[in-house]
Short mmCIF file of C-alpha atoms and ligand atoms in Angstrom, two decimals:
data_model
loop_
_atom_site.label_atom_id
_atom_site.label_comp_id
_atom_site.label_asym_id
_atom_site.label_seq_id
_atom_site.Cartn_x
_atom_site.Cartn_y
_atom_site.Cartn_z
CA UNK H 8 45.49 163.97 227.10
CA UNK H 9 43.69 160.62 227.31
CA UNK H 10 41.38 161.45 224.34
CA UNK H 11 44.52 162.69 222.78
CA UNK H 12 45.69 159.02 222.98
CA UNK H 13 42.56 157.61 222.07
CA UNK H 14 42.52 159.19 219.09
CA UNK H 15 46.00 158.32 218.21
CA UNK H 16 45.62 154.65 218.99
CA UNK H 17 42.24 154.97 216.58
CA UNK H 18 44.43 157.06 213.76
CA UNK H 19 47.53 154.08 214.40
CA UNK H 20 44.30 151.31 213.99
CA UNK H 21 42.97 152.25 210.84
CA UNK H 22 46.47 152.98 209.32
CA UNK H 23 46.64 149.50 210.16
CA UNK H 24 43.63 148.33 208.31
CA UNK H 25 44.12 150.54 205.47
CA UNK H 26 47.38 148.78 204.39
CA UNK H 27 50.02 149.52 201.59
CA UNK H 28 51.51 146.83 199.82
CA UNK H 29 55.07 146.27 201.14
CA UNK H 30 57.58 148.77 199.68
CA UNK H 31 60.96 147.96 198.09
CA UNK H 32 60.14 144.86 196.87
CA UNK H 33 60.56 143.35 193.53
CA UNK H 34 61.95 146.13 192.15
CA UNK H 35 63.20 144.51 189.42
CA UNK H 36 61.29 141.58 187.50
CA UNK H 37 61.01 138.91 190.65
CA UNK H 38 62.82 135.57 189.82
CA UNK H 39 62.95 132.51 190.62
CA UNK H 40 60.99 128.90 190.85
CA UNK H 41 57.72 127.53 191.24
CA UNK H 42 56.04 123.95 191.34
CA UNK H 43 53.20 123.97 189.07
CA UNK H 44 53.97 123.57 185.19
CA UNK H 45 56.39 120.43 186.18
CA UNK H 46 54.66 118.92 189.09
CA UNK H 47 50.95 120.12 189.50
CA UNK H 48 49.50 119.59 192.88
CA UNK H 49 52.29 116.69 193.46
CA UNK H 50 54.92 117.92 195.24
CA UNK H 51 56.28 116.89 199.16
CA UNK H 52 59.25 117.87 201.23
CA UNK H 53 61.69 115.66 199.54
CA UNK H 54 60.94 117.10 196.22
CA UNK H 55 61.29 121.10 197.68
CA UNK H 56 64.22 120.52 199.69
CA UNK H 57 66.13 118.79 196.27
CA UNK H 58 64.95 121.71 194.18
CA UNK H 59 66.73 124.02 196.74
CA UNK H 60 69.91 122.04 196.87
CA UNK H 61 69.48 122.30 193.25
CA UNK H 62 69.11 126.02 192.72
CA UNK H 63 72.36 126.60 194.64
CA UNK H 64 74.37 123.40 192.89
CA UNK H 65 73.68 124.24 189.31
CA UNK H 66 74.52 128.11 189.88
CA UNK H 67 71.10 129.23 189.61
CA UNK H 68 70.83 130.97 193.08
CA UNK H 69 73.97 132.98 192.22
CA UNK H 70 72.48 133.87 188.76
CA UNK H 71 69.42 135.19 190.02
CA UNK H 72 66.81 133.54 190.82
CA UNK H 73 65.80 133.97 194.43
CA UNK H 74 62.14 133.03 194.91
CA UNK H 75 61.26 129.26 195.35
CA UNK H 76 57.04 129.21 195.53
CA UNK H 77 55.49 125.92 196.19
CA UNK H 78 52.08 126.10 193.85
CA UNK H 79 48.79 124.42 194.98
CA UNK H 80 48.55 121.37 196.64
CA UNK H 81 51.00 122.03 199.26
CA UNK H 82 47.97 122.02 201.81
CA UNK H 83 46.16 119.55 204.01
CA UNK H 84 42.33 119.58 202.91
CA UNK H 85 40.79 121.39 205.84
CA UNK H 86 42.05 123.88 208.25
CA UNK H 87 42.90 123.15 211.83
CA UNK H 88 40.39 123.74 214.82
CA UNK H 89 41.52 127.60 214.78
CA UNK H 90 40.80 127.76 211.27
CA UNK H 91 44.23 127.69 210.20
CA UNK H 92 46.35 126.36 207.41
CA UNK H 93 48.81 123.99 207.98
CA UNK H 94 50.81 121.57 205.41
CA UNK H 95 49.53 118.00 204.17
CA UNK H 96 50.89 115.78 206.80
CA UNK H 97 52.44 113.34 204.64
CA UNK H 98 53.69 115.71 201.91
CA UNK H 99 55.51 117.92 204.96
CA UNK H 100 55.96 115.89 207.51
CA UNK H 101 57.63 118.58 209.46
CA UNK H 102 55.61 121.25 208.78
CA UNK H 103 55.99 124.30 206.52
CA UNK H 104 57.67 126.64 209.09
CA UNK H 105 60.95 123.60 208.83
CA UNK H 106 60.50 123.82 204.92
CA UNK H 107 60.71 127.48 205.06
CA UNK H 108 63.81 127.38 207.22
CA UNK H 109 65.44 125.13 205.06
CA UNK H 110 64.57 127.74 201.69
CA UNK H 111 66.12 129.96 203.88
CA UNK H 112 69.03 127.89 204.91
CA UNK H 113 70.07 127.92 201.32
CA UNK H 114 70.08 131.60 200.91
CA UNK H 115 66.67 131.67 199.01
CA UNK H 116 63.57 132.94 199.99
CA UNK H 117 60.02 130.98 200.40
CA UNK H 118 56.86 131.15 198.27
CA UNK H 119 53.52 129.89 198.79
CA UNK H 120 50.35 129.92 197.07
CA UNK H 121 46.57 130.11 197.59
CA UNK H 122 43.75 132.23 196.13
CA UNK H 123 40.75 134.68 196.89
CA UNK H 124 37.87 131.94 196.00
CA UNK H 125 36.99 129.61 199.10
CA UNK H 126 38.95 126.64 197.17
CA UNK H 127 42.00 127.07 195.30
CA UNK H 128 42.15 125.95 191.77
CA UNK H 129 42.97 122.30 192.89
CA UNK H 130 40.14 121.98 196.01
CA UNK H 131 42.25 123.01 198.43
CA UNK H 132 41.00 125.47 201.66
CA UNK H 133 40.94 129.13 199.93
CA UNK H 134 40.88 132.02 201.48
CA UNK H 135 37.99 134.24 201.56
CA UNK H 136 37.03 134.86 204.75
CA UNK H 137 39.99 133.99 206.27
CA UNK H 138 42.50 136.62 204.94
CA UNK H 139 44.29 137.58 207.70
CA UNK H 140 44.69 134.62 209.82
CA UNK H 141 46.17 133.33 206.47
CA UNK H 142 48.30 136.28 205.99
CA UNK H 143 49.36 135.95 209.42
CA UNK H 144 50.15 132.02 209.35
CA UNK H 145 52.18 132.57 206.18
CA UNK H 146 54.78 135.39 208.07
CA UNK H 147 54.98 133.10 210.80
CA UNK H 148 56.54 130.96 208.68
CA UNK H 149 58.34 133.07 207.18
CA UNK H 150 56.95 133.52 203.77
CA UNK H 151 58.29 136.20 201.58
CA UNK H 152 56.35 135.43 198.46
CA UNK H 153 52.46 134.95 198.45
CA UNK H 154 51.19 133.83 194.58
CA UNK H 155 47.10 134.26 194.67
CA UNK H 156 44.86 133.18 192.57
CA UNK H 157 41.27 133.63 191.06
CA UNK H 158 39.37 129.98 191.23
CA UNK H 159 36.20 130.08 193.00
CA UNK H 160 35.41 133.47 193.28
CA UNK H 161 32.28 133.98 192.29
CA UNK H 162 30.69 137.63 192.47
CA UNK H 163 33.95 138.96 194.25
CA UNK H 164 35.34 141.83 192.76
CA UNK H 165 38.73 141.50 192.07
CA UNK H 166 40.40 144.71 192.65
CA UNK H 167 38.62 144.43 196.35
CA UNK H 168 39.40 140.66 196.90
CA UNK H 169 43.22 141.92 196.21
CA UNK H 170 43.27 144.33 198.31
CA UNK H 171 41.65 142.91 201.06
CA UNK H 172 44.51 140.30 201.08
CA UNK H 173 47.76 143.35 200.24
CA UNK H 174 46.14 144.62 203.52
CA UNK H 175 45.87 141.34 205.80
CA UNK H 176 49.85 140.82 204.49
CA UNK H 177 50.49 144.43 205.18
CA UNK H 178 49.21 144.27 209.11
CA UNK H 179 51.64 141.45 209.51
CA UNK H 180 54.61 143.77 209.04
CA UNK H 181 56.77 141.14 207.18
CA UNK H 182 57.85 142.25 204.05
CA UNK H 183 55.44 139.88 201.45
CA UNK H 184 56.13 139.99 198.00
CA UNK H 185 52.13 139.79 196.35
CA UNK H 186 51.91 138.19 193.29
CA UNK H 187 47.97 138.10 191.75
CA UNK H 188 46.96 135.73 189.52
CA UNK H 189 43.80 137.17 188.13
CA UNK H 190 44.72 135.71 184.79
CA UNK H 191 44.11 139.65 182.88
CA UNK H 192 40.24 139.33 183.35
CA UNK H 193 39.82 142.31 184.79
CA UNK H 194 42.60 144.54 183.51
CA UNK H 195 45.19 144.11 186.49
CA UNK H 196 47.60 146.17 185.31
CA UNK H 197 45.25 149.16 185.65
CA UNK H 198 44.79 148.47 189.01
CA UNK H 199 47.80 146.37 190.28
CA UNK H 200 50.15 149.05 190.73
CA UNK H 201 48.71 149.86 194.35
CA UNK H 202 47.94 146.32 195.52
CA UNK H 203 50.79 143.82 194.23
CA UNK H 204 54.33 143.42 192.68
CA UNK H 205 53.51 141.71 189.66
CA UNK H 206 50.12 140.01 187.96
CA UNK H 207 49.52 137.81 185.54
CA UNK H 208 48.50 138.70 182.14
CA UNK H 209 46.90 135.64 180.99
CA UNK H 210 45.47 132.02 181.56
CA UNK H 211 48.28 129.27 181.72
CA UNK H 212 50.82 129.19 179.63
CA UNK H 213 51.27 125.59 178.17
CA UNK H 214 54.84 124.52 176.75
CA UNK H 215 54.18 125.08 172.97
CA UNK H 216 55.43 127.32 170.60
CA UNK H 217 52.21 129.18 169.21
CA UNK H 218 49.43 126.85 170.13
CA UNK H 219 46.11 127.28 172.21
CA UNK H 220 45.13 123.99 173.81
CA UNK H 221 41.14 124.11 174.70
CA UNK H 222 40.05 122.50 178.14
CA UNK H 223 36.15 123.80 177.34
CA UNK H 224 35.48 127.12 178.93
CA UNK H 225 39.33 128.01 179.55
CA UNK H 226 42.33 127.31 177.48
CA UNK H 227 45.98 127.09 177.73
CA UNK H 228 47.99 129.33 175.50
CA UNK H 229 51.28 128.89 173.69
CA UNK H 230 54.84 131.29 174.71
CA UNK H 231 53.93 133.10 170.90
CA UNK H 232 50.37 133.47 172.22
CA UNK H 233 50.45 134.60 175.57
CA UNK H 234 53.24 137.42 173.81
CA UNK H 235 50.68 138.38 171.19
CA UNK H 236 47.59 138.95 173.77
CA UNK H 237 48.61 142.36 175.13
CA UNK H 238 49.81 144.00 173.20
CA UNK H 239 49.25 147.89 174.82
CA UNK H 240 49.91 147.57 178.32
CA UNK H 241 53.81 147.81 178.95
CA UNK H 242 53.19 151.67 179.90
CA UNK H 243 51.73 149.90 183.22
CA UNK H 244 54.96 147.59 184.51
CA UNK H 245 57.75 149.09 186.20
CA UNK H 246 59.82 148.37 189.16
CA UNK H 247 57.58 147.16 191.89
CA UNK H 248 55.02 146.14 189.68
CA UNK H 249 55.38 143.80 186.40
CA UNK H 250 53.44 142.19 183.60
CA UNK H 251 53.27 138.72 184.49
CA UNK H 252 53.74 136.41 181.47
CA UNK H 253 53.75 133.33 183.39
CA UNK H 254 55.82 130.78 184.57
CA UNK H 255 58.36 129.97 181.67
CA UNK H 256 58.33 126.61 179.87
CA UNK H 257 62.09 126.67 179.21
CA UNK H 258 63.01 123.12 179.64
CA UNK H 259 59.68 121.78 179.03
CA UNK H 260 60.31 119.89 175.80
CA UNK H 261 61.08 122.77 173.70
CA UNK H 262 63.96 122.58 171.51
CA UNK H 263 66.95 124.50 172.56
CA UNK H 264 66.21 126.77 169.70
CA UNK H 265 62.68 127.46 171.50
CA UNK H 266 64.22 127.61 174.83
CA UNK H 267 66.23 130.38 174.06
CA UNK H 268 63.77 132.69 172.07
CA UNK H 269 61.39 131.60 175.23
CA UNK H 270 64.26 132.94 177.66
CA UNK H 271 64.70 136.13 175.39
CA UNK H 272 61.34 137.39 174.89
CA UNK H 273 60.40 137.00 179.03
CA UNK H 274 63.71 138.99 179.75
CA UNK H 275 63.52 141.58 177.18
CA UNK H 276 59.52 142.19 178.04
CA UNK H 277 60.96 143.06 181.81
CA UNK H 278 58.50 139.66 182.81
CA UNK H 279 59.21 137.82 186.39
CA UNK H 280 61.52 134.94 185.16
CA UNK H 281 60.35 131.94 187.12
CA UNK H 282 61.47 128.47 186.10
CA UNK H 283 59.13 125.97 186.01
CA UNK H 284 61.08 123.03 184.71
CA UNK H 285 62.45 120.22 186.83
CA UNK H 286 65.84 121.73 187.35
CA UNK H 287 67.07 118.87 189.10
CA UNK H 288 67.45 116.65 185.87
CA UNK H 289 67.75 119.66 183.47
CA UNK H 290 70.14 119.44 180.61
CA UNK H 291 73.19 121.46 180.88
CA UNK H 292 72.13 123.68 177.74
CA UNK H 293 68.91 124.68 179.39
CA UNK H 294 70.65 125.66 182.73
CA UNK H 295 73.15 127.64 180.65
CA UNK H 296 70.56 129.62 178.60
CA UNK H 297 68.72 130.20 182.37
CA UNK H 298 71.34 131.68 183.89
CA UNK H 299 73.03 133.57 180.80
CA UNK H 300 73.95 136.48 182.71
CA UNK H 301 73.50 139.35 179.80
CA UNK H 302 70.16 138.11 179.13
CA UNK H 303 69.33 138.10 182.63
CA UNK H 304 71.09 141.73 183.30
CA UNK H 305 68.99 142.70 180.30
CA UNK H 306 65.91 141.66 182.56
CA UNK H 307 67.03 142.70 185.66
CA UNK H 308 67.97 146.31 183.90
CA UNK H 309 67.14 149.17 186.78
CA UNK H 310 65.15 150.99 184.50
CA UNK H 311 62.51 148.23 184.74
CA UNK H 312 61.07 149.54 180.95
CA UNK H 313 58.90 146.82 179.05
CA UNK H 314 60.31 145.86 175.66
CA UNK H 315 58.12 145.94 172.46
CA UNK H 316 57.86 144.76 168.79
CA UNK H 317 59.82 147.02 166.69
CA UNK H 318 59.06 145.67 163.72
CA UNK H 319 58.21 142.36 161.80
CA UNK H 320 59.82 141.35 158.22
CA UNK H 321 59.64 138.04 156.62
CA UNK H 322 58.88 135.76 159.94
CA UNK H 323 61.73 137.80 161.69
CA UNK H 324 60.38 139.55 164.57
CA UNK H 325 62.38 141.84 166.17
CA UNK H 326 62.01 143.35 170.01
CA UNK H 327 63.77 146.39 171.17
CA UNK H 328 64.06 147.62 175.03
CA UNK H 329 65.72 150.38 176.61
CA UNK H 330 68.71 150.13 179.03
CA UNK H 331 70.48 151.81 181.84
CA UNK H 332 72.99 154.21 180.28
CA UNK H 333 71.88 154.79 176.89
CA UNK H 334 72.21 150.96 175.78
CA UNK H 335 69.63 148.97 174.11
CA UNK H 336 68.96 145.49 174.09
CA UNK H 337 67.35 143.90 170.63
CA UNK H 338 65.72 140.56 170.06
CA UNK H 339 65.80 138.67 166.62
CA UNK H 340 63.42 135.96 166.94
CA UNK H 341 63.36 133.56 163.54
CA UNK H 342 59.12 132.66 163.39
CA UNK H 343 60.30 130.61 159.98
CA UNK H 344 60.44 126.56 159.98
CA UNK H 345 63.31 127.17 158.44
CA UNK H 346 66.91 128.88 158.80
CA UNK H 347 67.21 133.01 157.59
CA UNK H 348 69.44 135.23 156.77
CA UNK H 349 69.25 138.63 158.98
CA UNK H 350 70.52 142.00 157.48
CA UNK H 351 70.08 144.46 159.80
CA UNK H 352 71.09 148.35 158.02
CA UNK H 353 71.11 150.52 161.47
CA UNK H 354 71.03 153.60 159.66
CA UNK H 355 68.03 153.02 158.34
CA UNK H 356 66.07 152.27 161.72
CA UNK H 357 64.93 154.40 164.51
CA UNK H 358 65.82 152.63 167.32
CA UNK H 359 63.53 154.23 169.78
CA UNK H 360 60.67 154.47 172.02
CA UNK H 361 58.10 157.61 172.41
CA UNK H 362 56.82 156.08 175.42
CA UNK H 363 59.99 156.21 177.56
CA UNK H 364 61.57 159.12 175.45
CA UNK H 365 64.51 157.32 175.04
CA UNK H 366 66.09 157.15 171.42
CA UNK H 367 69.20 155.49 170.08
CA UNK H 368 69.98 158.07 167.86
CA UNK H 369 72.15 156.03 165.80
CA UNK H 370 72.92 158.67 162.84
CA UNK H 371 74.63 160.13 165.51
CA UNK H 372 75.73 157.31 168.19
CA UNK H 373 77.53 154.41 167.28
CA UNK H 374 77.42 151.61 169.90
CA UNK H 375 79.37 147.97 170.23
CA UNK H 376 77.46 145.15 169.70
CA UNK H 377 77.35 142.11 172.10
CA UNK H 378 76.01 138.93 170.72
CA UNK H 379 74.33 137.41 174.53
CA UNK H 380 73.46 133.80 173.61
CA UNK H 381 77.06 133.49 171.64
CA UNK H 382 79.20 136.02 174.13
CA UNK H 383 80.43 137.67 171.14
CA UNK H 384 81.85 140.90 169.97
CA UNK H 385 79.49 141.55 166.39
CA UNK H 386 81.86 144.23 165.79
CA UNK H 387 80.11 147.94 165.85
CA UNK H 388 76.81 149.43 164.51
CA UNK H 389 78.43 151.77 161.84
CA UNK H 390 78.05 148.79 159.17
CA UNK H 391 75.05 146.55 159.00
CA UNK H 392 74.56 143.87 160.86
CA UNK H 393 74.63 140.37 159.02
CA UNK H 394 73.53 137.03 160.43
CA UNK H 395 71.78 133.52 160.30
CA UNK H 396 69.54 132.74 162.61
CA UNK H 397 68.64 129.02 163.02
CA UNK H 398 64.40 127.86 162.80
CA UNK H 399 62.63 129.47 165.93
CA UNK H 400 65.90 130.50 167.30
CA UNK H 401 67.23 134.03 168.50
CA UNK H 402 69.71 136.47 167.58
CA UNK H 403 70.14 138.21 171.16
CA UNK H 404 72.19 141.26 171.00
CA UNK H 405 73.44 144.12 173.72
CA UNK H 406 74.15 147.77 172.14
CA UNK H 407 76.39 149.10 174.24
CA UNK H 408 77.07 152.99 174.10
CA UNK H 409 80.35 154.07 173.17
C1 GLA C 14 45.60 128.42 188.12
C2 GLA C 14 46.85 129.28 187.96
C3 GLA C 14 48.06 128.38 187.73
C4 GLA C 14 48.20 127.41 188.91
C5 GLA C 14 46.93 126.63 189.11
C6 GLA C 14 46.94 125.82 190.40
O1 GLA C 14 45.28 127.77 186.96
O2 GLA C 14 46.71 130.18 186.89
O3 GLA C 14 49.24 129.13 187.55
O4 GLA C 14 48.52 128.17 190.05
O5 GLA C 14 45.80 127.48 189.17
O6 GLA C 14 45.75 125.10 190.61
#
């Protein structure tokens, strides 16, 4: 009997230690906010607690987004004589557990970052070595959302490094959403599935168009580039685990134009939509196109199937995606510095995609066509479909099935 027990309290310790990542989380794209692209590694309590107020004020909570992740610099620069984490002392002055509470107070949910190396990005106390006292501080607080990163780790192996941290969350039996920010260098997505919700696909997006901004041995990449740098790997995101496009730039000193075709392509490529514009002082236009609720349904779609480029024709590129109950959602995106004219003939396209099996059929099936952006009927798809589309703007449309 007693060895009986022994053995089940050594079966009980190592399903312990060989974690899962938590299930029944994120299983559609994950959205919400995060610190970094507006405010670096300057943020504080003031700051947090305003972005909160303004998440539920300007209708943002109730559109979507959810997930409100301070980025780096959040910490003080050493850990405390247990060797744990706490907040910068004049950034929080009441701690992070208070901050959290607040998050929560709103009806949102808290996010924090750090990463594997033994320094974040910004110098900060990583976390090698220290996974799960980390992992533990964070549920304690009442994190629900753990963004780590890949600075500093020399000679770790990624896929390891990741797991060892899904694990340490794991044995803290809170529910964690893991985010990993491994920036693609090691083919996430072929791994990922197992360890984390969502990862990202690239270095840092930057808020251009198309441009690559060089900082020596890493670079910044442009919305058109970080869309053109995988382009075979939406077989691998589904619900629970997502291709990470990065933060969005909506906001950022795009034109509107920009902002939506930004907006458009991140929802119809099923990525996590996190803002990461200062939402407090954001023009009503850009709060409008963030929290356009077709676009965002078109994200949030339960079948959780990556969009792709259906075709491109005189600097009009044009992205189709699958949707719940036969519909199909289709991105017009105008790559011209100038305005075009869009005639779109659906009998003679396949809509379709051989990697989900799904196809539109539309010899056969005629479907109503919803114009998001506009909220307009565009009439039905048994005559073509004529329209101008403005310079780097979007023609967002909903087939709906009949
Ligand atoms: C890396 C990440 C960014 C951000 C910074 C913080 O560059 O890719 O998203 O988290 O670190 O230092």
């Amino acid at each position: 009997m007693k060895r009986l027990l022994i053995l089940s309290l050594m079966v009980f310790a190592i399903s312990l230690v060989n974690g899962q990542k938590s299930e029944n989380l994120a299983l559609t794209p994950p959205m919400g906010w995060n610190s970094w692209n507006t405010f670096g590694c300057d943020i504080n309590e003031e700051l947090i607690k305003g972005i909160a107020d303004a998440m539920v004020e300007r209708g943002l909570r109730d559109a979507g987004y959810e997930y409100l992740v301070l980025d780096d610099g959040w910490m003080a620069m050493e850990r405390d004589e247990n060797g744990r984490l706490y907040g910068d002392t004049i950034k929080f002055p009441n701690g992070m557990k208070a901050l959290g509470d607040y998050i929560h107070s709103k009806g949102l949910k808290f996010g924090i970052y750090n990463c594997a190396g033994f320094k974040t990005c910004a110098g900060y106390p990583g976390s090698r070595g220290y996974e799960y006292i980390d992992a533990q501080t964070y549920a304690d607080w009442g994190v629900d959302f753990l963004k780590y990163d890949w600075c500093n780790t020399e000679k770790l192996n990624a896929e390891g490094a990741y797991l060892t941290m899904r694990d340490a969350l794991y044995a803290t039996g809170r529910p964690i959403v893991f985010s990993i920010c491994e920036w693609g260098d090691s083919n996430p997505w072929k791994w990922g599935k197992e360890i984390g919700h969502l990862w990202r696909v690239s270095g840092d997006i930057i808020n251009c168009w198309n441009c690559e901004v060089g900082h020596g041995s890493w670079s910044s990449w442009g919305i058109w580039k970080i869309i053109n740098m995988r382009t075979d790997i939406r077989k691998y995101a589904g619900p629970g685990h997502w291709n990470d496009l990065d933060m969005m730039e909506v906001g950022n000193d795009l034109t509107d134009a920009e902002n939506r075709s930004h907006f458009a392509m991140w929802s119809i490529l099923a990525s996590p939509l996190i803002m990461g514009n200062d939402i407090r002082s954001a023009t009503p236009k850009t709060i409008e196109t963030l929290s356009n609720e077709g676009v965002v349904a078109v994200n949030q779609d339960s079948l959780g199937i990556q969009g792709f480029r259906f075709s491109d024709e005189y600097g009009i590129e044009t992205w189709i995606k699958p949707l719940i109950n036969g519909d199909w959602a289709i991105v017009f995106v105008n790559m011209n510095d100038k305005e075009v004219k869009l005639y779109f003939d659906w009998l003679k396209h396949d809509i379709g995609d051989d990697v989900s099996q799904k196809f539109a059929k539309l010899k056969y099936n005629t479907y109503q066509i919803q114009d998001l952006f506009n909220n307009k009927d565009l009439g039905d798809t048994s005559t073509p479909l004529n329209a101008r589309i403005g310079q780097h703007d979007v023609l967002m449309i909903r087939l709906n099935k009949q």
